[in-house]
Amino acid sequence: MAKAFRWVRSLLFIIQMYLMMPVLGLLYLPWALFDRRGAYAAIHAYCKWVRWTAGWMVGLKTEIRGPVPVDEVIIASKHQSFLDIIMIASVIPRPKYIMKASLRFTPVLGWYASRIGCVPVERGRRAEAMRKMIQEVKHGDAPAGQLVIYPQGTRVAPGVDAPYKVGAGVLYRETGQPCVPAATNVGVFWPRHGIYRKPGLAVVEFLDPIPPGASVDSMMKVLKESVETRSDALMAEAGFRKTDS
């Protein structure tokens, strides 16, 4: 009975979460149309709303650890669910993401993503998108800010091994920007699919930056080791065991 009640609460949380997206999107639209700061304000407001309602509606608290990147950097993060996107975007000042191209056509989300400089990537055409993005960064056409990339290329459930793709390393080399690894345990509480949200403490942790100048291979090795080691520790802290996956 208790689990059924938590499932209903999870459903109500998801409904209101998606309803608030167009509400806040329309509220901030006049500002966002004329000033990119309005778009950032809308995104921060929405992400903080989701974190706040998750806390009291389904008992899912959220916590950011480590120094929040505020300069022009690449953030290479573990990706387990929509929640890690929400948490990162709620605290970095000028977020922009490498995202699936299909999201461009999503109401509200697609327009705001374009407004802040997110880079759409077609499936099977990732290299082309990378070249375009690197060119924009080098020529100053891309909005300044923190570029978030998911080096495994997709959401990865807790306990599942997935390879790291070289795109993050290429961006690191070509842009000359530091790379900030980010670890998380959000998938323990907020799965890739389904409605049920577990109570607990979801964490995103920003780790020590990788300074510019290392080789791609060296950078990728440090990135994978730091993100995987710390993510495993955060998931263990949340009570997850490999046998749970």
JSON list of C-alpha atoms in Angstrom, two decimals:
[
{"chain": "A", "resi": 1, "resn": "MET", "atom": "CA", "xyz": [0.00, 0.00, 0.00]},
{"chain": "A", "resi": 2, "resn": "ALA", "atom": "CA", "xyz": [2.81, 2.40, 0.93]},
{"chain": "A", "resi": 3, "resn": "LYS", "atom": "CA", "xyz": [4.60, 1.74, -2.35]},
{"chain": "A", "resi": 4, "resn": "ALA", "atom": "CA", "xyz": [1.38, 2.34, -4.32]},
{"chain": "A", "resi": 5, "resn": "PHE", "atom": "CA", "xyz": [0.98, 5.66, -2.52]},
{"chain": "A", "resi": 6, "resn": "ARG", "atom": "CA", "xyz": [4.58, 6.63, -3.40]},
{"chain": "A", "resi": 7, "resn": "TRP", "atom": "CA", "xyz": [3.91, 5.66, -7.02]},
{"chain": "A", "resi": 8, "resn": "VAL", "atom": "CA", "xyz": [0.90, 8.02, -7.11]},
{"chain": "A", "resi": 9, "resn": "ARG", "atom": "CA", "xyz": [3.00, 10.80, -5.60]},
{"chain": "A", "resi": 10, "resn": "SER", "atom": "CA", "xyz": [5.65, 10.16, -8.24]},
{"chain": "A", "resi": 11, "resn": "LEU", "atom": "CA", "xyz": [3.04, 10.41, -10.99]},
{"chain": "A", "resi": 12, "resn": "LEU", "atom": "CA", "xyz": [1.72, 13.70, -9.61]},
{"chain": "A", "resi": 13, "resn": "PHE", "atom": "CA", "xyz": [5.26, 15.03, -9.35]},
{"chain": "A", "resi": 14, "resn": "ILE", "atom": "CA", "xyz": [6.00, 14.18, -13.00]},
{"chain": "A", "resi": 15, "resn": "ILE", "atom": "CA", "xyz": [2.72, 15.74, -14.20]},
{"chain": "A", "resi": 16, "resn": "GLN", "atom": "CA", "xyz": [3.33, 19.03, -12.44]},
{"chain": "A", "resi": 17, "resn": "MET", "atom": "CA", "xyz": [6.99, 19.03, -13.50]},
{"chain": "A", "resi": 18, "resn": "TYR", "atom": "CA", "xyz": [6.09, 18.94, -17.18]},
{"chain": "A", "resi": 19, "resn": "LEU", "atom": "CA", "xyz": [3.18, 21.36, -16.75]},
{"chain": "A", "resi": 20, "resn": "MET", "atom": "CA", "xyz": [5.50, 23.94, -15.20]},
{"chain": "A", "resi": 21, "resn": "MET", "atom": "CA", "xyz": [7.81, 23.86, -18.20]},
{"chain": "A", "resi": 22, "resn": "PRO", "atom": "CA", "xyz": [5.44, 25.79, -20.53]},
{"chain": "A", "resi": 23, "resn": "VAL", "atom": "CA", "xyz": [4.18, 27.93, -17.65]},
{"chain": "A", "resi": 24, "resn": "LEU", "atom": "CA", "xyz": [7.64, 29.24, -16.77]},
{"chain": "A", "resi": 25, "resn": "GLY", "atom": "CA", "xyz": [8.69, 29.22, -20.41]},
{"chain": "A", "resi": 26, "resn": "LEU", "atom": "CA", "xyz": [5.88, 31.59, -21.33]},
{"chain": "A", "resi": 27, "resn": "LEU", "atom": "CA", "xyz": [6.38, 33.72, -18.22]},
{"chain": "A", "resi": 28, "resn": "TYR", "atom": "CA", "xyz": [10.03, 34.40, -19.08]},
{"chain": "A", "resi": 29, "resn": "LEU", "atom": "CA", "xyz": [9.54, 34.54, -22.85]},
{"chain": "A", "resi": 30, "resn": "PRO", "atom": "CA", "xyz": [9.34, 38.35, -23.29]},
{"chain": "A", "resi": 31, "resn": "TRP", "atom": "CA", "xyz": [12.65, 38.77, -21.45]},
{"chain": "A", "resi": 32, "resn": "ALA", "atom": "CA", "xyz": [14.27, 35.78, -23.14]},
{"chain": "A", "resi": 33, "resn": "LEU", "atom": "CA", "xyz": [13.34, 37.02, -26.62]},
{"chain": "A", "resi": 34, "resn": "PHE", "atom": "CA", "xyz": [15.37, 40.20, -26.24]},
{"chain": "A", "resi": 35, "resn": "ASP", "atom": "CA", "xyz": [18.08, 39.15, -23.79]},
{"chain": "A", "resi": 36, "resn": "ARG", "atom": "CA", "xyz": [19.75, 35.77, -23.41]},
{"chain": "A", "resi": 37, "resn": "ARG", "atom": "CA", "xyz": [19.91, 36.42, -19.67]},
{"chain": "A", "resi": 38, "resn": "GLY", "atom": "CA", "xyz": [16.16, 35.93, -19.64]},
{"chain": "A", "resi": 39, "resn": "ALA", "atom": "CA", "xyz": [16.61, 32.44, -21.08]},
{"chain": "A", "resi": 40, "resn": "TYR", "atom": "CA", "xyz": [19.16, 31.55, -18.42]},
{"chain": "A", "resi": 41, "resn": "ALA", "atom": "CA", "xyz": [16.84, 32.91, -15.73]},
{"chain": "A", "resi": 42, "resn": "ALA", "atom": "CA", "xyz": [13.98, 30.76, -17.04]},
{"chain": "A", "resi": 43, "resn": "ILE", "atom": "CA", "xyz": [16.14, 27.64, -17.04]},
{"chain": "A", "resi": 44, "resn": "HIS", "atom": "CA", "xyz": [17.45, 28.28, -13.54]},
{"chain": "A", "resi": 45, "resn": "ALA", "atom": "CA", "xyz": [13.94, 28.93, -12.24]},
{"chain": "A", "resi": 46, "resn": "TYR", "atom": "CA", "xyz": [12.57, 25.74, -13.78]},
{"chain": "A", "resi": 47, "resn": "CYS", "atom": "CA", "xyz": [15.43, 23.54, -12.61]},
{"chain": "A", "resi": 48, "resn": "LYS", "atom": "CA", "xyz": [15.24, 24.89, -9.07]},
{"chain": "A", "resi": 49, "resn": "TRP", "atom": "CA", "xyz": [11.47, 24.31, -9.12]},
{"chain": "A", "resi": 50, "resn": "VAL", "atom": "CA", "xyz": [11.97, 20.66, -10.07]},
{"chain": "A", "resi": 51, "resn": "ARG", "atom": "CA", "xyz": [14.57, 20.16, -7.33]},
{"chain": "A", "resi": 52, "resn": "TRP", "atom": "CA", "xyz": [12.34, 21.82, -4.74]},
{"chain": "A", "resi": 53, "resn": "THR", "atom": "CA", "xyz": [9.19, 19.87, -5.65]},
{"chain": "A", "resi": 54, "resn": "ALA", "atom": "CA", "xyz": [11.11, 16.59, -5.82]},
{"chain": "A", "resi": 55, "resn": "GLY", "atom": "CA", "xyz": [12.17, 17.16, -2.22]},
{"chain": "A", "resi": 56, "resn": "TRP", "atom": "CA", "xyz": [8.71, 17.54, -0.71]},
{"chain": "A", "resi": 57, "resn": "MET", "atom": "CA", "xyz": [6.55, 15.61, -3.19]},
{"chain": "A", "resi": 58, "resn": "VAL", "atom": "CA", "xyz": [8.55, 12.38, -3.44]},
{"chain": "A", "resi": 59, "resn": "GLY", "atom": "CA", "xyz": [11.18, 12.79, -0.72]},
{"chain": "A", "resi": 60, "resn": "LEU", "atom": "CA", "xyz": [14.04, 13.07, -3.21]},
{"chain": "A", "resi": 61, "resn": "LYS", "atom": "CA", "xyz": [16.50, 15.64, -1.92]},
{"chain": "A", "resi": 62, "resn": "THR", "atom": "CA", "xyz": [19.27, 16.94, -4.18]},
{"chain": "A", "resi": 63, "resn": "GLU", "atom": "CA", "xyz": [22.77, 18.14, -3.37]},
{"chain": "A", "resi": 64, "resn": "ILE", "atom": "CA", "xyz": [25.59, 19.72, -5.38]},
{"chain": "A", "resi": 65, "resn": "ARG", "atom": "CA", "xyz": [29.12, 18.99, -4.19]},
{"chain": "A", "resi": 66, "resn": "GLY", "atom": "CA", "xyz": [32.42, 20.46, -5.26]},
{"chain": "A", "resi": 67, "resn": "PRO", "atom": "CA", "xyz": [33.17, 23.93, -6.67]},
{"chain": "A", "resi": 68, "resn": "VAL", "atom": "CA", "xyz": [30.56, 24.94, -9.26]},
{"chain": "A", "resi": 69, "resn": "PRO", "atom": "CA", "xyz": [32.27, 25.86, -12.58]},
{"chain": "A", "resi": 70, "resn": "VAL", "atom": "CA", "xyz": [31.60, 29.47, -13.55]},
{"chain": "A", "resi": 71, "resn": "ASP", "atom": "CA", "xyz": [34.24, 30.11, -16.24]},
{"chain": "A", "resi": 72, "resn": "GLU", "atom": "CA", "xyz": [34.30, 28.88, -19.84]},
{"chain": "A", "resi": 73, "resn": "VAL", "atom": "CA", "xyz": [34.88, 25.16, -19.36]},
{"chain": "A", "resi": 74, "resn": "ILE", "atom": "CA", "xyz": [33.78, 21.80, -20.62]},
{"chain": "A", "resi": 75, "resn": "ILE", "atom": "CA", "xyz": [31.81, 19.78, -18.08]},
{"chain": "A", "resi": 76, "resn": "ALA", "atom": "CA", "xyz": [32.02, 16.06, -18.80]},
{"chain": "A", "resi": 77, "resn": "SER", "atom": "CA", "xyz": [29.40, 14.36, -16.67]},
{"chain": "A", "resi": 78, "resn": "LYS", "atom": "CA", "xyz": [28.07, 10.94, -15.89]},
{"chain": "A", "resi": 79, "resn": "HIS", "atom": "CA", "xyz": [24.52, 10.78, -17.27]},
{"chain": "A", "resi": 80, "resn": "GLN", "atom": "CA", "xyz": [21.93, 8.55, -15.59]},
{"chain": "A", "resi": 81, "resn": "SER", "atom": "CA", "xyz": [18.63, 10.38, -15.95]},
{"chain": "A", "resi": 82, "resn": "PHE", "atom": "CA", "xyz": [16.93, 13.72, -16.62]},
{"chain": "A", "resi": 83, "resn": "LEU", "atom": "CA", "xyz": [17.69, 14.70, -13.03]},
{"chain": "A", "resi": 84, "resn": "ASP", "atom": "CA", "xyz": [21.44, 15.14, -13.53]},
{"chain": "A", "resi": 85, "resn": "ILE", "atom": "CA", "xyz": [20.67, 17.55, -16.39]},
{"chain": "A", "resi": 86, "resn": "ILE", "atom": "CA", "xyz": [18.32, 19.48, -14.10]},
{"chain": "A", "resi": 87, "resn": "MET", "atom": "CA", "xyz": [20.81, 19.62, -11.24]},
{"chain": "A", "resi": 88, "resn": "ILE", "atom": "CA", "xyz": [23.75, 20.80, -13.32]},
{"chain": "A", "resi": 89, "resn": "ALA", "atom": "CA", "xyz": [21.67, 23.42, -15.16]},
{"chain": "A", "resi": 90, "resn": "SER", "atom": "CA", "xyz": [20.30, 24.73, -11.87]},
{"chain": "A", "resi": 91, "resn": "VAL", "atom": "CA", "xyz": [23.71, 25.90, -10.62]},
{"chain": "A", "resi": 92, "resn": "ILE", "atom": "CA", "xyz": [26.05, 26.71, -13.51]},
{"chain": "A", "resi": 93, "resn": "PRO", "atom": "CA", "xyz": [25.53, 30.30, -14.69]},
{"chain": "A", "resi": 94, "resn": "ARG", "atom": "CA", "xyz": [25.43, 29.83, -18.47]},
{"chain": "A", "resi": 95, "resn": "PRO", "atom": "CA", "xyz": [24.65, 26.21, -19.31]},
{"chain": "A", "resi": 96, "resn": "LYS", "atom": "CA", "xyz": [24.68, 24.78, -22.82]},
{"chain": "A", "resi": 97, "resn": "TYR", "atom": "CA", "xyz": [24.46, 21.14, -23.78]},
{"chain": "A", "resi": 98, "resn": "ILE", "atom": "CA", "xyz": [25.35, 18.79, -26.57]},
{"chain": "A", "resi": 99, "resn": "MET", "atom": "CA", "xyz": [21.90, 17.29, -27.10]},
{"chain": "A", "resi": 100, "resn": "LYS", "atom": "CA", "xyz": [19.96, 14.90, -29.30]},
{"chain": "A", "resi": 101, "resn": "ALA", "atom": "CA", "xyz": [18.85, 16.65, -32.49]},
{"chain": "A", "resi": 102, "resn": "SER", "atom": "CA", "xyz": [15.25, 15.51, -32.01]},
{"chain": "A", "resi": 103, "resn": "LEU", "atom": "CA", "xyz": [14.95, 17.74, -28.94]},
{"chain": "A", "resi": 104, "resn": "ARG", "atom": "CA", "xyz": [15.05, 20.82, -31.20]},
{"chain": "A", "resi": 105, "resn": "PHE", "atom": "CA", "xyz": [11.40, 20.16, -32.03]},
{"chain": "A", "resi": 106, "resn": "THR", "atom": "CA", "xyz": [10.25, 19.76, -28.44]},
{"chain": "A", "resi": 107, "resn": "PRO", "atom": "CA", "xyz": [7.87, 22.58, -27.44]},
{"chain": "A", "resi": 108, "resn": "VAL", "atom": "CA", "xyz": [9.43, 25.16, -25.08]},
{"chain": "A", "resi": 109, "resn": "LEU", "atom": "CA", "xyz": [12.51, 23.06, -24.33]},
{"chain": "A", "resi": 110, "resn": "GLY", "atom": "CA", "xyz": [13.70, 23.12, -27.93]},
{"chain": "A", "resi": 111, "resn": "TRP", "atom": "CA", "xyz": [13.43, 26.90, -28.29]},
{"chain": "A", "resi": 112, "resn": "TYR", "atom": "CA", "xyz": [15.19, 27.62, -25.00]},
{"chain": "A", "resi": 113, "resn": "ALA", "atom": "CA", "xyz": [17.92, 25.09, -25.82]},
{"chain": "A", "resi": 114, "resn": "SER", "atom": "CA", "xyz": [18.56, 26.90, -29.09]},
{"chain": "A", "resi": 115, "resn": "ARG", "atom": "CA", "xyz": [18.51, 30.28, -27.36]},
{"chain": "A", "resi": 116, "resn": "ILE", "atom": "CA", "xyz": [21.33, 29.36, -24.96]},
{"chain": "A", "resi": 117, "resn": "GLY", "atom": "CA", "xyz": [23.50, 27.76, -27.62]},
{"chain": "A", "resi": 118, "resn": "CYS", "atom": "CA", "xyz": [22.91, 24.03, -27.16]},
{"chain": "A", "resi": 119, "resn": "VAL", "atom": "CA", "xyz": [24.39, 21.95, -29.96]},
{"chain": "A", "resi": 120, "resn": "PRO", "atom": "CA", "xyz": [22.06, 19.40, -31.60]},
{"chain": "A", "resi": 121, "resn": "VAL", "atom": "CA", "xyz": [23.70, 16.15, -32.66]},
{"chain": "A", "resi": 122, "resn": "GLU", "atom": "CA", "xyz": [22.15, 13.89, -35.29]},
{"chain": "A", "resi": 123, "resn": "ARG", "atom": "CA", "xyz": [22.47, 10.18, -34.61]},
{"chain": "A", "resi": 124, "resn": "GLY", "atom": "CA", "xyz": [25.32, 8.90, -36.76]},
{"chain": "A", "resi": 125, "resn": "ARG", "atom": "CA", "xyz": [26.58, 12.44, -37.55]},
{"chain": "A", "resi": 126, "resn": "ARG", "atom": "CA", "xyz": [28.30, 13.25, -34.29]},
{"chain": "A", "resi": 127, "resn": "ALA", "atom": "CA", "xyz": [31.67, 14.08, -35.91]},
{"chain": "A", "resi": 128, "resn": "GLU", "atom": "CA", "xyz": [30.02, 16.69, -38.15]},
{"chain": "A", "resi": 129, "resn": "ALA", "atom": "CA", "xyz": [28.34, 18.32, -35.16]},
{"chain": "A", "resi": 130, "resn": "MET", "atom": "CA", "xyz": [31.64, 18.35, -33.26]},
{"chain": "A", "resi": 131, "resn": "ARG", "atom": "CA", "xyz": [33.41, 20.14, -36.12]},
{"chain": "A", "resi": 132, "resn": "LYS", "atom": "CA", "xyz": [30.67, 22.76, -36.31]},
{"chain": "A", "resi": 133, "resn": "MET", "atom": "CA", "xyz": [30.73, 23.36, -32.58]},
{"chain": "A", "resi": 134, "resn": "ILE", "atom": "CA", "xyz": [34.52, 23.63, -32.40]},
{"chain": "A", "resi": 135, "resn": "GLN", "atom": "CA", "xyz": [34.44, 26.14, -35.26]},
{"chain": "A", "resi": 136, "resn": "GLU", "atom": "CA", "xyz": [31.83, 28.24, -33.46]},
{"chain": "A", "resi": 137, "resn": "VAL", "atom": "CA", "xyz": [33.81, 28.22, -30.22]},
{"chain": "A", "resi": 138, "resn": "LYS", "atom": "CA", "xyz": [37.05, 29.17, -31.98]},
{"chain": "A", "resi": 139, "resn": "HIS", "atom": "CA", "xyz": [35.43, 32.02, -33.91]},
{"chain": "A", "resi": 140, "resn": "GLY", "atom": "CA", "xyz": [33.52, 33.35, -30.91]},
{"chain": "A", "resi": 141, "resn": "ASP", "atom": "CA", "xyz": [30.11, 32.68, -32.48]},
{"chain": "A", "resi": 142, "resn": "ALA", "atom": "CA", "xyz": [28.96, 30.34, -29.71]},
{"chain": "A", "resi": 143, "resn": "PRO", "atom": "CA", "xyz": [27.55, 31.95, -26.53]},
{"chain": "A", "resi": 144, "resn": "ALA", "atom": "CA", "xyz": [30.10, 31.97, -23.72]},
{"chain": "A", "resi": 145, "resn": "GLY", "atom": "CA", "xyz": [29.41, 29.58, -20.89]},
{"chain": "A", "resi": 146, "resn": "GLN", "atom": "CA", "xyz": [29.78, 26.07, -19.58]},
{"chain": "A", "resi": 147, "resn": "LEU", "atom": "CA", "xyz": [29.45, 23.36, -22.22]},
{"chain": "A", "resi": 148, "resn": "VAL", "atom": "CA", "xyz": [28.05, 20.12, -20.80]},
{"chain": "A", "resi": 149, "resn": "ILE", "atom": "CA", "xyz": [28.83, 16.90, -22.62]},
{"chain": "A", "resi": 150, "resn": "TYR", "atom": "CA", "xyz": [28.03, 13.32, -21.66]},
{"chain": "A", "resi": 151, "resn": "PRO", "atom": "CA", "xyz": [31.12, 11.36, -22.71]},
{"chain": "A", "resi": 152, "resn": "GLN", "atom": "CA", "xyz": [29.29, 8.03, -22.75]},
{"chain": "A", "resi": 153, "resn": "GLY", "atom": "CA", "xyz": [26.83, 9.52, -25.23]},
{"chain": "A", "resi": 154, "resn": "THR", "atom": "CA", "xyz": [23.64, 8.37, -23.52]},
{"chain": "A", "resi": 155, "resn": "ARG", "atom": "CA", "xyz": [22.01, 7.66, -20.17]},
{"chain": "A", "resi": 156, "resn": "VAL", "atom": "CA", "xyz": [23.70, 4.78, -18.39]},
{"chain": "A", "resi": 157, "resn": "ALA", "atom": "CA", "xyz": [21.88, 2.92, -15.61]},
{"chain": "A", "resi": 158, "resn": "PRO", "atom": "CA", "xyz": [23.69, 2.36, -12.30]},
{"chain": "A", "resi": 159, "resn": "GLY", "atom": "CA", "xyz": [25.97, -0.65, -12.43]},
{"chain": "A", "resi": 160, "resn": "VAL", "atom": "CA", "xyz": [26.07, -0.78, -16.24]},
{"chain": "A", "resi": 161, "resn": "ASP", "atom": "CA", "xyz": [29.42, -0.40, -18.01]},
{"chain": "A", "resi": 162, "resn": "ALA", "atom": "CA", "xyz": [29.43, 1.72, -21.17]},
{"chain": "A", "resi": 163, "resn": "PRO", "atom": "CA", "xyz": [32.43, 2.98, -23.15]},
{"chain": "A", "resi": 164, "resn": "TYR", "atom": "CA", "xyz": [33.59, 6.58, -23.08]},
{"chain": "A", "resi": 165, "resn": "LYS", "atom": "CA", "xyz": [33.55, 8.20, -26.52]},
{"chain": "A", "resi": 166, "resn": "VAL", "atom": "CA", "xyz": [36.43, 10.35, -27.67]},
{"chain": "A", "resi": 167, "resn": "GLY", "atom": "CA", "xyz": [34.29, 13.42, -28.41]},
{"chain": "A", "resi": 168, "resn": "ALA", "atom": "CA", "xyz": [34.93, 14.97, -25.00]},
{"chain": "A", "resi": 169, "resn": "GLY", "atom": "CA", "xyz": [38.67, 14.61, -25.53]},
{"chain": "A", "resi": 170, "resn": "VAL", "atom": "CA", "xyz": [38.51, 16.19, -29.00]},
{"chain": "A", "resi": 171, "resn": "LEU", "atom": "CA", "xyz": [36.56, 19.16, -27.63]},
{"chain": "A", "resi": 172, "resn": "TYR", "atom": "CA", "xyz": [39.07, 19.52, -24.80]},
{"chain": "A", "resi": 173, "resn": "ARG", "atom": "CA", "xyz": [42.00, 19.54, -27.24]},
{"chain": "A", "resi": 174, "resn": "GLU", "atom": "CA", "xyz": [40.48, 21.81, -29.87]},
{"chain": "A", "resi": 175, "resn": "THR", "atom": "CA", "xyz": [38.94, 24.43, -27.58]},
{"chain": "A", "resi": 176, "resn": "GLY", "atom": "CA", "xyz": [41.88, 24.61, -25.18]},
{"chain": "A", "resi": 177, "resn": "GLN", "atom": "CA", "xyz": [39.43, 24.82, -22.28]},
{"chain": "A", "resi": 178, "resn": "PRO", "atom": "CA", "xyz": [39.73, 22.99, -18.94]},
{"chain": "A", "resi": 179, "resn": "CYS", "atom": "CA", "xyz": [37.50, 19.95, -18.49]},
{"chain": "A", "resi": 180, "resn": "VAL", "atom": "CA", "xyz": [35.58, 19.53, -15.25]},
{"chain": "A", "resi": 181, "resn": "PRO", "atom": "CA", "xyz": [34.51, 15.92, -14.62]},
{"chain": "A", "resi": 182, "resn": "ALA", "atom": "CA", "xyz": [31.20, 15.42, -12.82]},
{"chain": "A", "resi": 183, "resn": "ALA", "atom": "CA", "xyz": [30.01, 12.30, -11.00]},
{"chain": "A", "resi": 184, "resn": "THR", "atom": "CA", "xyz": [26.50, 11.39, -9.88]},
{"chain": "A", "resi": 185, "resn": "ASN", "atom": "CA", "xyz": [24.25, 8.80, -8.28]},
{"chain": "A", "resi": 186, "resn": "VAL", "atom": "CA", "xyz": [20.89, 10.14, -9.52]},
{"chain": "A", "resi": 187, "resn": "GLY", "atom": "CA", "xyz": [20.01, 6.95, -11.38]},
{"chain": "A", "resi": 188, "resn": "VAL", "atom": "CA", "xyz": [19.61, 5.13, -8.06]},
{"chain": "A", "resi": 189, "resn": "PHE", "atom": "CA", "xyz": [16.52, 7.26, -7.35]},
{"chain": "A", "resi": 190, "resn": "TRP", "atom": "CA", "xyz": [15.36, 8.53, -10.76]},
{"chain": "A", "resi": 191, "resn": "PRO", "atom": "CA", "xyz": [15.61, 5.76, -13.39]},
{"chain": "A", "resi": 192, "resn": "ARG", "atom": "CA", "xyz": [15.97, 6.23, -17.13]},
{"chain": "A", "resi": 193, "resn": "HIS", "atom": "CA", "xyz": [12.43, 4.92, -17.70]},
{"chain": "A", "resi": 194, "resn": "GLY", "atom": "CA", "xyz": [9.32, 4.56, -15.60]},
{"chain": "A", "resi": 195, "resn": "ILE", "atom": "CA", "xyz": [7.38, 6.74, -13.21]},
{"chain": "A", "resi": 196, "resn": "TYR", "atom": "CA", "xyz": [8.44, 5.70, -9.72]},
{"chain": "A", "resi": 197, "resn": "ARG", "atom": "CA", "xyz": [10.88, 8.04, -7.95]},
{"chain": "A", "resi": 198, "resn": "LYS", "atom": "CA", "xyz": [12.64, 6.76, -4.83]},
{"chain": "A", "resi": 199, "resn": "PRO", "atom": "CA", "xyz": [13.20, 8.96, -1.78]},
{"chain": "A", "resi": 200, "resn": "GLY", "atom": "CA", "xyz": [16.79, 9.67, -0.81]},
{"chain": "A", "resi": 201, "resn": "LEU", "atom": "CA", "xyz": [19.67, 12.04, -1.54]},
{"chain": "A", "resi": 202, "resn": "ALA", "atom": "CA", "xyz": [20.67, 12.49, -5.19]},
{"chain": "A", "resi": 203, "resn": "VAL", "atom": "CA", "xyz": [24.11, 14.02, -5.64]},
{"chain": "A", "resi": 204, "resn": "VAL", "atom": "CA", "xyz": [26.01, 15.62, -8.49]},
{"chain": "A", "resi": 205, "resn": "GLU", "atom": "CA", "xyz": [29.64, 16.27, -7.62]},
{"chain": "A", "resi": 206, "resn": "PHE", "atom": "CA", "xyz": [32.03, 18.47, -9.61]},
{"chain": "A", "resi": 207, "resn": "LEU", "atom": "CA", "xyz": [35.53, 17.00, -9.46]},
{"chain": "A", "resi": 208, "resn": "ASP", "atom": "CA", "xyz": [39.03, 18.44, -9.91]},
{"chain": "A", "resi": 209, "resn": "PRO", "atom": "CA", "xyz": [39.41, 20.12, -13.31]},
{"chain": "A", "resi": 210, "resn": "ILE", "atom": "CA", "xyz": [41.69, 18.62, -15.95]},
{"chain": "A", "resi": 211, "resn": "PRO", "atom": "CA", "xyz": [43.89, 21.54, -17.08]},
{"chain": "A", "resi": 212, "resn": "PRO", "atom": "CA", "xyz": [44.39, 22.21, -20.80]},
{"chain": "A", "resi": 213, "resn": "GLY", "atom": "CA", "xyz": [47.40, 20.77, -22.56]},
{"chain": "A", "resi": 214, "resn": "ALA", "atom": "CA", "xyz": [47.20, 17.03, -21.93]},
{"chain": "A", "resi": 215, "resn": "SER", "atom": "CA", "xyz": [46.93, 14.56, -24.79]},
{"chain": "A", "resi": 216, "resn": "VAL", "atom": "CA", "xyz": [43.47, 13.28, -25.68]},
{"chain": "A", "resi": 217, "resn": "ASP", "atom": "CA", "xyz": [44.33, 9.76, -24.51]},
{"chain": "A", "resi": 218, "resn": "SER", "atom": "CA", "xyz": [45.68, 11.00, -21.20]},
{"chain": "A", "resi": 219, "resn": "MET", "atom": "CA", "xyz": [42.72, 13.30, -20.65]},
{"chain": "A", "resi": 220, "resn": "MET", "atom": "CA", "xyz": [40.20, 10.56, -21.43]},
{"chain": "A", "resi": 221, "resn": "LYS", "atom": "CA", "xyz": [41.91, 8.16, -19.03]},
{"chain": "A", "resi": 222, "resn": "VAL", "atom": "CA", "xyz": [41.82, 10.68, -16.18]},
{"chain": "A", "resi": 223, "resn": "LEU", "atom": "CA", "xyz": [38.21, 11.60, -17.01]},
{"chain": "A", "resi": 224, "resn": "LYS", "atom": "CA", "xyz": [36.95, 8.02, -16.98]},
{"chain": "A", "resi": 225, "resn": "GLU", "atom": "CA", "xyz": [38.81, 7.02, -13.83]},
{"chain": "A", "resi": 226, "resn": "SER", "atom": "CA", "xyz": [37.69, 10.07, -11.85]},
{"chain": "A", "resi": 227, "resn": "VAL", "atom": "CA", "xyz": [34.04, 10.00, -12.96]},
{"chain": "A", "resi": 228, "resn": "GLU", "atom": "CA", "xyz": [33.57, 6.24, -12.59]},
{"chain": "A", "resi": 229, "resn": "THR", "atom": "CA", "xyz": [35.39, 5.97, -9.26]},
{"chain": "A", "resi": 230, "resn": "ARG", "atom": "CA", "xyz": [33.50, 8.85, -7.69]},
{"chain": "A", "resi": 231, "resn": "SER", "atom": "CA", "xyz": [30.13, 7.84, -9.18]},
{"chain": "A", "resi": 232, "resn": "ASP", "atom": "CA", "xyz": [30.56, 4.33, -7.77]},
{"chain": "A", "resi": 233, "resn": "ALA", "atom": "CA", "xyz": [31.30, 5.85, -4.36]},
{"chain": "A", "resi": 234, "resn": "LEU", "atom": "CA", "xyz": [28.22, 8.10, -4.52]},
{"chain": "A", "resi": 235, "resn": "MET", "atom": "CA", "xyz": [26.02, 5.17, -5.54]},
{"chain": "A", "resi": 236, "resn": "ALA", "atom": "CA", "xyz": [27.40, 3.06, -2.70]},
{"chain": "A", "resi": 237, "resn": "GLU", "atom": "CA", "xyz": [26.67, 5.97, -0.35]},
{"chain": "A", "resi": 238, "resn": "ALA", "atom": "CA", "xyz": [23.07, 5.82, -1.60]},
{"chain": "A", "resi": 239, "resn": "GLY", "atom": "CA", "xyz": [22.89, 2.10, -0.78]},
{"chain": "A", "resi": 240, "resn": "PHE", "atom": "CA", "xyz": [23.33, 0.79, -4.31]},
{"chain": "A", "resi": 241, "resn": "ARG", "atom": "CA", "xyz": [25.14, -2.48, -4.89]},
{"chain": "A", "resi": 242, "resn": "LYS", "atom": "CA", "xyz": [26.23, -3.86, -8.25]},
{"chain": "A", "resi": 243, "resn": "THR", "atom": "CA", "xyz": [23.82, -6.78, -7.76]},
{"chain": "A", "resi": 244, "resn": "ASP", "atom": "CA", "xyz": [20.94, -4.25, -7.72]},
{"chain": "A", "resi": 245, "resn": "SER", "atom": "CA", "xyz": [21.39, -3.51, -11.44]}
]
